[in-house]
Amino acid sequence: MNKLENLVCGKWIAPDGDGIPQYDAITGDVISICGSEGLDFADMANYARTVGNENLRKMTFQERGMMLKKLAMFLHKKRKEYYPLSFRTGATKVDSWIDIDGGIGTLFAYASLRKQFPNTPWHVDGELANLSKEGTFIGHHIMVPKRGVAVHINAFNFPIWGMLEKCSVNWLAGMPAIVKSAEPTSFLTAAMVRDIIDSGILPAGALQLVNGPGNGILDPLNEQDVVSFTGSASTGRMLKGLPNIIENAIPFNMEADSLNASVLGEDAVPGTPEFDLFIKEVRNEMTVKSGQKCTAIRRIIVPEKLVEDVQIAIGKQLGKISIGNPTNESVRMGSLVSKEQVEEVNKQVEKLLTECDIAFGDPKGTFDVIDADVKKGAFYSPLLLINADPFKKTLTHETEAFGPISTIMPYKTLSEAVELSQMGKGSLVSSIATYDDTIAKEFVVNAASHHGRILVLNRESAKESTGHGSPMPMLTHGGPGRAGGGEEMGGKRGVMHYLQRCAIQGTPTTLTAITEQYQPGAKVQEAPQHPFKYHFEDIKPGMSLTTHKRTVTDTDIQNFANLTWDHFYAHTDITSLKGTIFERRAAHGYFLLSAGAGLFVHPNKGPVQANYGLDECRFLKPIYHNETIYVRLTCKQKIDRDSRGREFPSGVVKWYEEIFDADNELVAFATILTLVQKKCPFDEISRSYLEEKLSLLTEDMKPQWGIMTPQHMVEHIEFFHRMSIGEIATDIQTPEKYIEKLQESLYTYEPMVKEFDHPLLKKGETEDLRYGSLAEAKEKLLEAYDNFEAYFKENPDAVTPNTVFGMLDKELWDLLNRKHFDHHFRQFGIV
């Protein structure tokens, strides 16, 4: 029998011993044997700290985010390969989509989150604290990756999502992970991890995997490590209380199964969209993943007068659910994960039935399954119960059957509904279906203390709502009390869990050097030339410009009022100033910002592409007519960004603008954002440039890739120059739907693919040479370039066809040519 290997210290290792059989949840067949016997957890932790942590910690947030994006794209292409294995866990196609595609989607979400972090390995948190009168002593907070390993103990119900939703966060933060997957489904986790490692996208040590029992896995951890646990509340509490966890104050994030509740608002009577949405939501949460979700609805809280309507409606919906083999397209619910889980669910159901009645289903009865044997698989039919007296019969608030089981319970008033929802002693999620915002507000405000997330569902949100049971990457996933008291994901909040916050103190200049963000009051560095002349890469925090001065006249103020229609009395009616803070006619605050921009903006075209916005702005004292101002503009921070569409790669530069009066007193300050273009790695093409590069090309040069000779390369470029002005006819062979994306790629700084299979070129052999020598080919290329420039000078609006990129105008041809020349000149080492 195949033994499932563990990923240990960069190597795949089979466990010792007999191991634990893993069964197909549908057929009962043995899939493989998993185990962890013989693994040295101390070695694994040490490897993660010394190899994985060091590799990730040195990367910037932007680099880590791009790593996640690359990994997400890689797994997205392979995602369908994991579905057959997922079906063997009892999951349907929809269940598998939630687990597999949902997990990959979380990677994408955290890849995008990098935009909220600097391009450094550390993060500067919050605003500075001024600790002195003169401003020479300030404080701030930085956050750095912990120098340990994140150990993730995952549950069986989401073998992919459970891993990726945790790892995406710790990887972005700069910490490696040891994933301890649950034995019943770890074969699916292992399949994806093997692909992740083979991709080479993650640095060494970033990920290790244990597929068997994790007894002792927490013993070697220290104060720099982090534990996250998903599973039963009892197991979580036991692990959280281990002496090593307590003695070293190791952060322990616990997400436990909880008795989540969904409430039907009093206004949501039969016939309303909210009633129908509620019924559908309950049905979904009972049957998706066969109810094996930590966020599933276990308690259905409805108005007393609507209990019968709800019971009938849910029963009708459950009666339509087809159970069986997930590979059959007609199946809507698969099985539980194992026969052992069936036995566990039955035990909990027996407890519930001591206080509840059955409204739908029969746990002891038989039911039909599609394309499967009900006796061999771990199938369980949906079971709807009723607890008529939920305030006295409390087992419903204490007992969870981790399957397709849920209990209806009545309430008389909304306050009773809130109280019932709280009797679960803490849950991951609650929801309410109502179209009455007053009801929604009362429930949310009063119930929020006991729930990690609350969904308000109504007809307006239903179309785009992700539903009661779907945690979202940018929101926290966790809950108080029974739910574990932890938080996962949560966007930026989740990343902070793996970072150590440290308060730093010193002068503004020192803290500017440490944080790489300009702190007000720090020494500035006057730029040799105007800062707007620099590309994004060359701008540094602290780079500054002090402008010339401008006197604000009475006419300026009145003209600005007339232009903007801002006739506030302080700017226009000097007879109304008595008893105000103003002594004379004051300039508009926004005039000062505009005048300040006029002082610091460089008028010529350059790397600055656009004004991107304003982060903060304060007006500290009035400026009256005939008073003089000047500006000091200082680079505060740089933020990388993705370029989209037809725009050149750029970053956001935050400029700290200080406006002073003639006495050098600070009048106003603001943070101005600009888009600044990055340096282009490709040379601009000109005749002199071509002559220079071609003079370096000799007949005996060998290509660094491909099979072209120098003459073949020159004739190749000359051929496409002639094509661009119509001397050589061509048909566009790229489908129309791809043309826009290909043309947008010309604006990027990504080089051309080295071994591109061009449709016009011979496959595996060189083209026939057209000219007698390399020297003649060079002359012909220069001639073709001259003709190209002359053609578009005479026909500036012309568009001509390119075989791959479609119809191109002069701008697009120039972008393509500079990439094309760079590609082939690098091929022969003359760039």
mmCIF file of N, CA and C in Angstrom, residues 164-218:
data_model
loop_
_atom_site.group_PDB
_atom_site.id
_atom_site.type_symbol
_atom_site.label_atom_id
_atom_site.label_comp_id
_atom_site.label_asym_id
_atom_site.label_seq_id
_atom_site.Cartn_x
_atom_site.Cartn_y
_atom_site.Cartn_z
ATOM 1 N N LEU A 164 -4.173 27.063 2.563
ATOM 2 C CA LEU A 164 -3.819 28.284 1.833
ATOM 3 C C LEU A 164 -4.285 29.551 2.535
ATOM 4 N N GLU A 165 -5.436 29.510 3.244
ATOM 5 C CA GLU A 165 -5.890 30.729 3.909
ATOM 6 C C GLU A 165 -4.983 31.101 5.067
ATOM 7 N N LYS A 166 -4.313 30.137 5.661
ATOM 8 C CA LYS A 166 -3.357 30.445 6.724
ATOM 9 C C LYS A 166 -1.997 30.810 6.144
ATOM 10 N N CYS A 167 -1.522 29.984 5.219
ATOM 11 C CA CYS A 167 -0.165 30.192 4.689
ATOM 12 C C CYS A 167 -0.031 31.489 3.902
ATOM 13 N N SER A 168 -1.085 31.890 3.190
ATOM 14 C CA SER A 168 -0.989 33.126 2.420
ATOM 15 C C SER A 168 -0.682 34.302 3.334
ATOM 16 N N VAL A 169 -1.204 34.253 4.569
ATOM 17 C CA VAL A 169 -1.001 35.352 5.508
ATOM 18 C C VAL A 169 0.410 35.322 6.080
ATOM 19 N N ASN A 170 0.862 34.138 6.549
ATOM 20 C CA ASN A 170 2.205 34.107 7.154
ATOM 21 C C ASN A 170 3.300 34.308 6.110
ATOM 22 N N TRP A 171 3.069 33.869 4.879
ATOM 23 C CA TRP A 171 4.073 34.096 3.827
ATOM 24 C C TRP A 171 4.189 35.583 3.503
ATOM 25 N N LEU A 172 3.053 36.282 3.412
ATOM 26 C CA LEU A 172 3.121 37.717 3.160
ATOM 27 C C LEU A 172 3.835 38.425 4.303
ATOM 28 N N ALA A 173 3.619 37.947 5.520
ATOM 29 C CA ALA A 173 4.273 38.553 6.683
ATOM 30 C C ALA A 173 5.761 38.242 6.744
ATOM 31 N N GLY A 174 6.199 37.162 6.089
ATOM 32 C CA GLY A 174 7.618 36.817 6.083
ATOM 33 C C GLY A 174 7.984 35.666 6.993
ATOM 34 N N MET A 175 7.013 34.789 7.297
ATOM 35 C CA MET A 175 7.274 33.631 8.142
ATOM 36 C C MET A 175 6.995 32.340 7.375
ATOM 37 N N PRO A 176 7.799 31.286 7.623
ATOM 38 C CA PRO A 176 7.550 29.984 7.004
ATOM 39 C C PRO A 176 6.471 29.230 7.764
ATOM 40 N N ALA A 177 6.016 28.114 7.201
ATOM 41 C CA ALA A 177 4.941 27.346 7.827
ATOM 42 C C ALA A 177 5.262 25.859 7.851
ATOM 43 N N ILE A 178 4.846 25.232 8.935
ATOM 44 C CA ILE A 178 4.747 23.781 8.988
ATOM 45 C C ILE A 178 3.260 23.474 9.068
ATOM 46 N N VAL A 179 2.736 22.813 8.053
ATOM 47 C CA VAL A 179 1.308 22.501 7.988
ATOM 48 C C VAL A 179 1.093 21.073 8.471
ATOM 49 N N LYS A 180 0.278 20.931 9.490
ATOM 50 C CA LYS A 180 -0.112 19.613 9.974
ATOM 51 C C LYS A 180 -1.535 19.391 9.478
ATOM 52 N N SER A 181 -1.689 18.620 8.400
ATOM 53 C CA SER A 181 -3.010 18.391 7.821
ATOM 54 C C SER A 181 -3.701 17.228 8.526
ATOM 55 N N ALA A 182 -5.028 17.196 8.460
ATOM 56 C CA ALA A 182 -5.812 16.157 9.133
ATOM 57 C C ALA A 182 -5.721 14.845 8.373
ATOM 58 N N GLU A 183 -5.580 13.759 9.104
ATOM 59 C CA GLU A 183 -5.325 12.450 8.501
ATOM 60 C C GLU A 183 -6.357 12.002 7.470
ATOM 61 N N PRO A 184 -7.678 12.197 7.688
ATOM 62 C CA PRO A 184 -8.642 11.662 6.715
ATOM 63 C C PRO A 184 -8.510 12.228 5.308
ATOM 64 N N THR A 185 -8.020 13.465 5.173
ATOM 65 C CA THR A 185 -7.983 14.109 3.848
ATOM 66 C C THR A 185 -6.607 14.657 3.480
ATOM 67 N N SER A 186 -5.572 14.265 4.208
ATOM 68 C CA SER A 186 -4.253 14.864 3.950
ATOM 69 C C SER A 186 -3.684 14.457 2.594
ATOM 70 N N PHE A 187 -4.225 13.401 1.976
ATOM 71 C CA PHE A 187 -3.746 13.009 0.647
ATOM 72 C C PHE A 187 -4.004 14.107 -0.377
ATOM 73 N N LEU A 188 -5.091 14.871 -0.206
ATOM 74 C CA LEU A 188 -5.381 15.983 -1.116
ATOM 75 C C LEU A 188 -4.436 17.147 -0.854
ATOM 76 N N THR A 189 -4.199 17.473 0.400
ATOM 77 C CA THR A 189 -3.244 18.531 0.744
ATOM 78 C C THR A 189 -1.870 18.204 0.178
ATOM 79 N N ALA A 190 -1.451 16.953 0.348
ATOM 80 C CA ALA A 190 -0.118 16.534 -0.101
ATOM 81 C C ALA A 190 0.043 16.680 -1.608
ATOM 82 N N ALA A 191 -1.026 16.411 -2.357
ATOM 83 C CA ALA A 191 -0.949 16.526 -3.815
ATOM 84 C C ALA A 191 -0.657 17.963 -4.231
ATOM 85 N N MET A 192 -1.334 18.926 -3.585
ATOM 86 C CA MET A 192 -1.082 20.320 -3.930
ATOM 87 C C MET A 192 0.287 20.771 -3.436
ATOM 88 N N VAL A 193 0.682 20.362 -2.244
ATOM 89 C CA VAL A 193 1.986 20.774 -1.713
ATOM 90 C C VAL A 193 3.107 20.278 -2.612
ATOM 91 N N ARG A 194 2.970 19.072 -3.136
ATOM 92 C CA ARG A 194 4.010 18.552 -4.037
ATOM 93 C C ARG A 194 4.146 19.441 -5.269
ATOM 94 N N ASP A 195 3.015 19.895 -5.806
ATOM 95 C CA ASP A 195 3.062 20.795 -6.961
ATOM 96 C C ASP A 195 3.666 22.148 -6.583
ATOM 97 N N ILE A 196 3.314 22.646 -5.400
ATOM 98 C CA ILE A 196 3.856 23.928 -4.954
ATOM 99 C C ILE A 196 5.377 23.860 -4.865
ATOM 100 N N ILE A 197 5.879 22.794 -4.275
ATOM 101 C CA ILE A 197 7.328 22.653 -4.128
ATOM 102 C C ILE A 197 7.993 22.489 -5.488
ATOM 103 N N ASP A 198 7.395 21.674 -6.355
ATOM 104 C CA ASP A 198 7.977 21.450 -7.685
ATOM 105 C C ASP A 198 8.002 22.725 -8.518
ATOM 106 N N SER A 199 7.095 23.654 -8.239
ATOM 107 C CA SER A 199 7.050 24.894 -9.023
ATOM 108 C C SER A 199 8.279 25.761 -8.785
ATOM 109 N N GLY A 200 8.907 25.619 -7.616
ATOM 110 C CA GLY A 200 10.077 26.434 -7.290
ATOM 111 C C GLY A 200 9.753 27.878 -6.977
ATOM 112 N N ILE A 201 8.480 28.194 -6.797
ATOM 113 C CA ILE A 201 8.076 29.583 -6.554
ATOM 114 C C ILE A 201 8.410 30.015 -5.128
ATOM 115 N N LEU A 202 8.222 29.121 -4.175
ATOM 116 C CA LEU A 202 8.539 29.453 -2.784
ATOM 117 C C LEU A 202 10.028 29.257 -2.518
ATOM 118 N N PRO A 203 10.625 30.078 -1.681
ATOM 119 C CA PRO A 203 12.023 29.843 -1.314
ATOM 120 C C PRO A 203 12.141 28.612 -0.415
ATOM 121 N N ALA A 204 13.327 28.051 -0.348
ATOM 122 C CA ALA A 204 13.565 26.862 0.469
ATOM 123 C C ALA A 204 13.144 27.118 1.905
ATOM 124 N N GLY A 205 12.475 26.119 2.486
ATOM 125 C CA GLY A 205 12.100 26.193 3.891
ATOM 126 C C GLY A 205 10.816 26.924 4.186
ATOM 127 N N ALA A 206 10.161 27.489 3.152
ATOM 128 C CA ALA A 206 8.939 28.263 3.383
ATOM 129 C C ALA A 206 7.759 27.383 3.757
ATOM 130 N N LEU A 207 7.824 26.097 3.377
ATOM 131 C CA LEU A 207 6.689 25.207 3.625
ATOM 132 C C LEU A 207 7.179 23.802 3.926
ATOM 133 N N GLN A 208 6.628 23.202 4.996
ATOM 134 C CA GLN A 208 6.811 21.792 5.313
ATOM 135 C C GLN A 208 5.443 21.203 5.613
ATOM 136 N N LEU A 209 5.321 19.893 5.466
ATOM 137 C CA LEU A 209 4.016 19.256 5.594
ATOM 138 C C LEU A 209 4.099 17.962 6.391
ATOM 139 N N VAL A 210 3.192 17.842 7.351
ATOM 140 C CA VAL A 210 3.032 16.608 8.124
ATOM 141 C C VAL A 210 1.645 16.061 7.823
ATOM 142 N N ASN A 211 1.579 14.829 7.280
ATOM 143 C CA ASN A 211 0.306 14.248 6.869
ATOM 144 C C ASN A 211 -0.304 13.311 7.904
ATOM 145 N N GLY A 212 0.462 12.970 8.945
ATOM 146 C CA GLY A 212 -0.038 12.065 9.963
ATOM 147 C C GLY A 212 -0.251 12.771 11.277
ATOM 148 N N PRO A 213 -0.392 12.005 12.375
ATOM 149 C CA PRO A 213 -0.590 12.606 13.699
ATOM 150 C C PRO A 213 0.540 13.562 14.052
ATOM 151 N N GLY A 214 0.194 14.597 14.798
ATOM 152 C CA GLY A 214 1.184 15.616 15.152
ATOM 153 C C GLY A 214 1.573 15.581 16.605
ATOM 154 N N ASN A 215 1.538 14.421 17.230
ATOM 155 C CA ASN A 215 1.893 14.321 18.642
ATOM 156 C C ASN A 215 3.314 14.819 18.877
ATOM 157 N N GLY A 216 3.449 15.889 19.653
ATOM 158 C CA GLY A 216 4.766 16.446 19.941
ATOM 159 C C GLY A 216 5.197 17.562 19.016
ATOM 160 N N ILE A 217 4.369 17.931 18.042
ATOM 161 C CA ILE A 217 4.777 18.934 17.062
ATOM 162 C C ILE A 217 4.943 20.316 17.687
ATOM 163 N N LEU A 218 4.255 20.570 18.810
ATOM 164 C CA LEU A 218 4.347 21.880 19.449
ATOM 165 C C LEU A 218 5.464 21.944 20.497
#
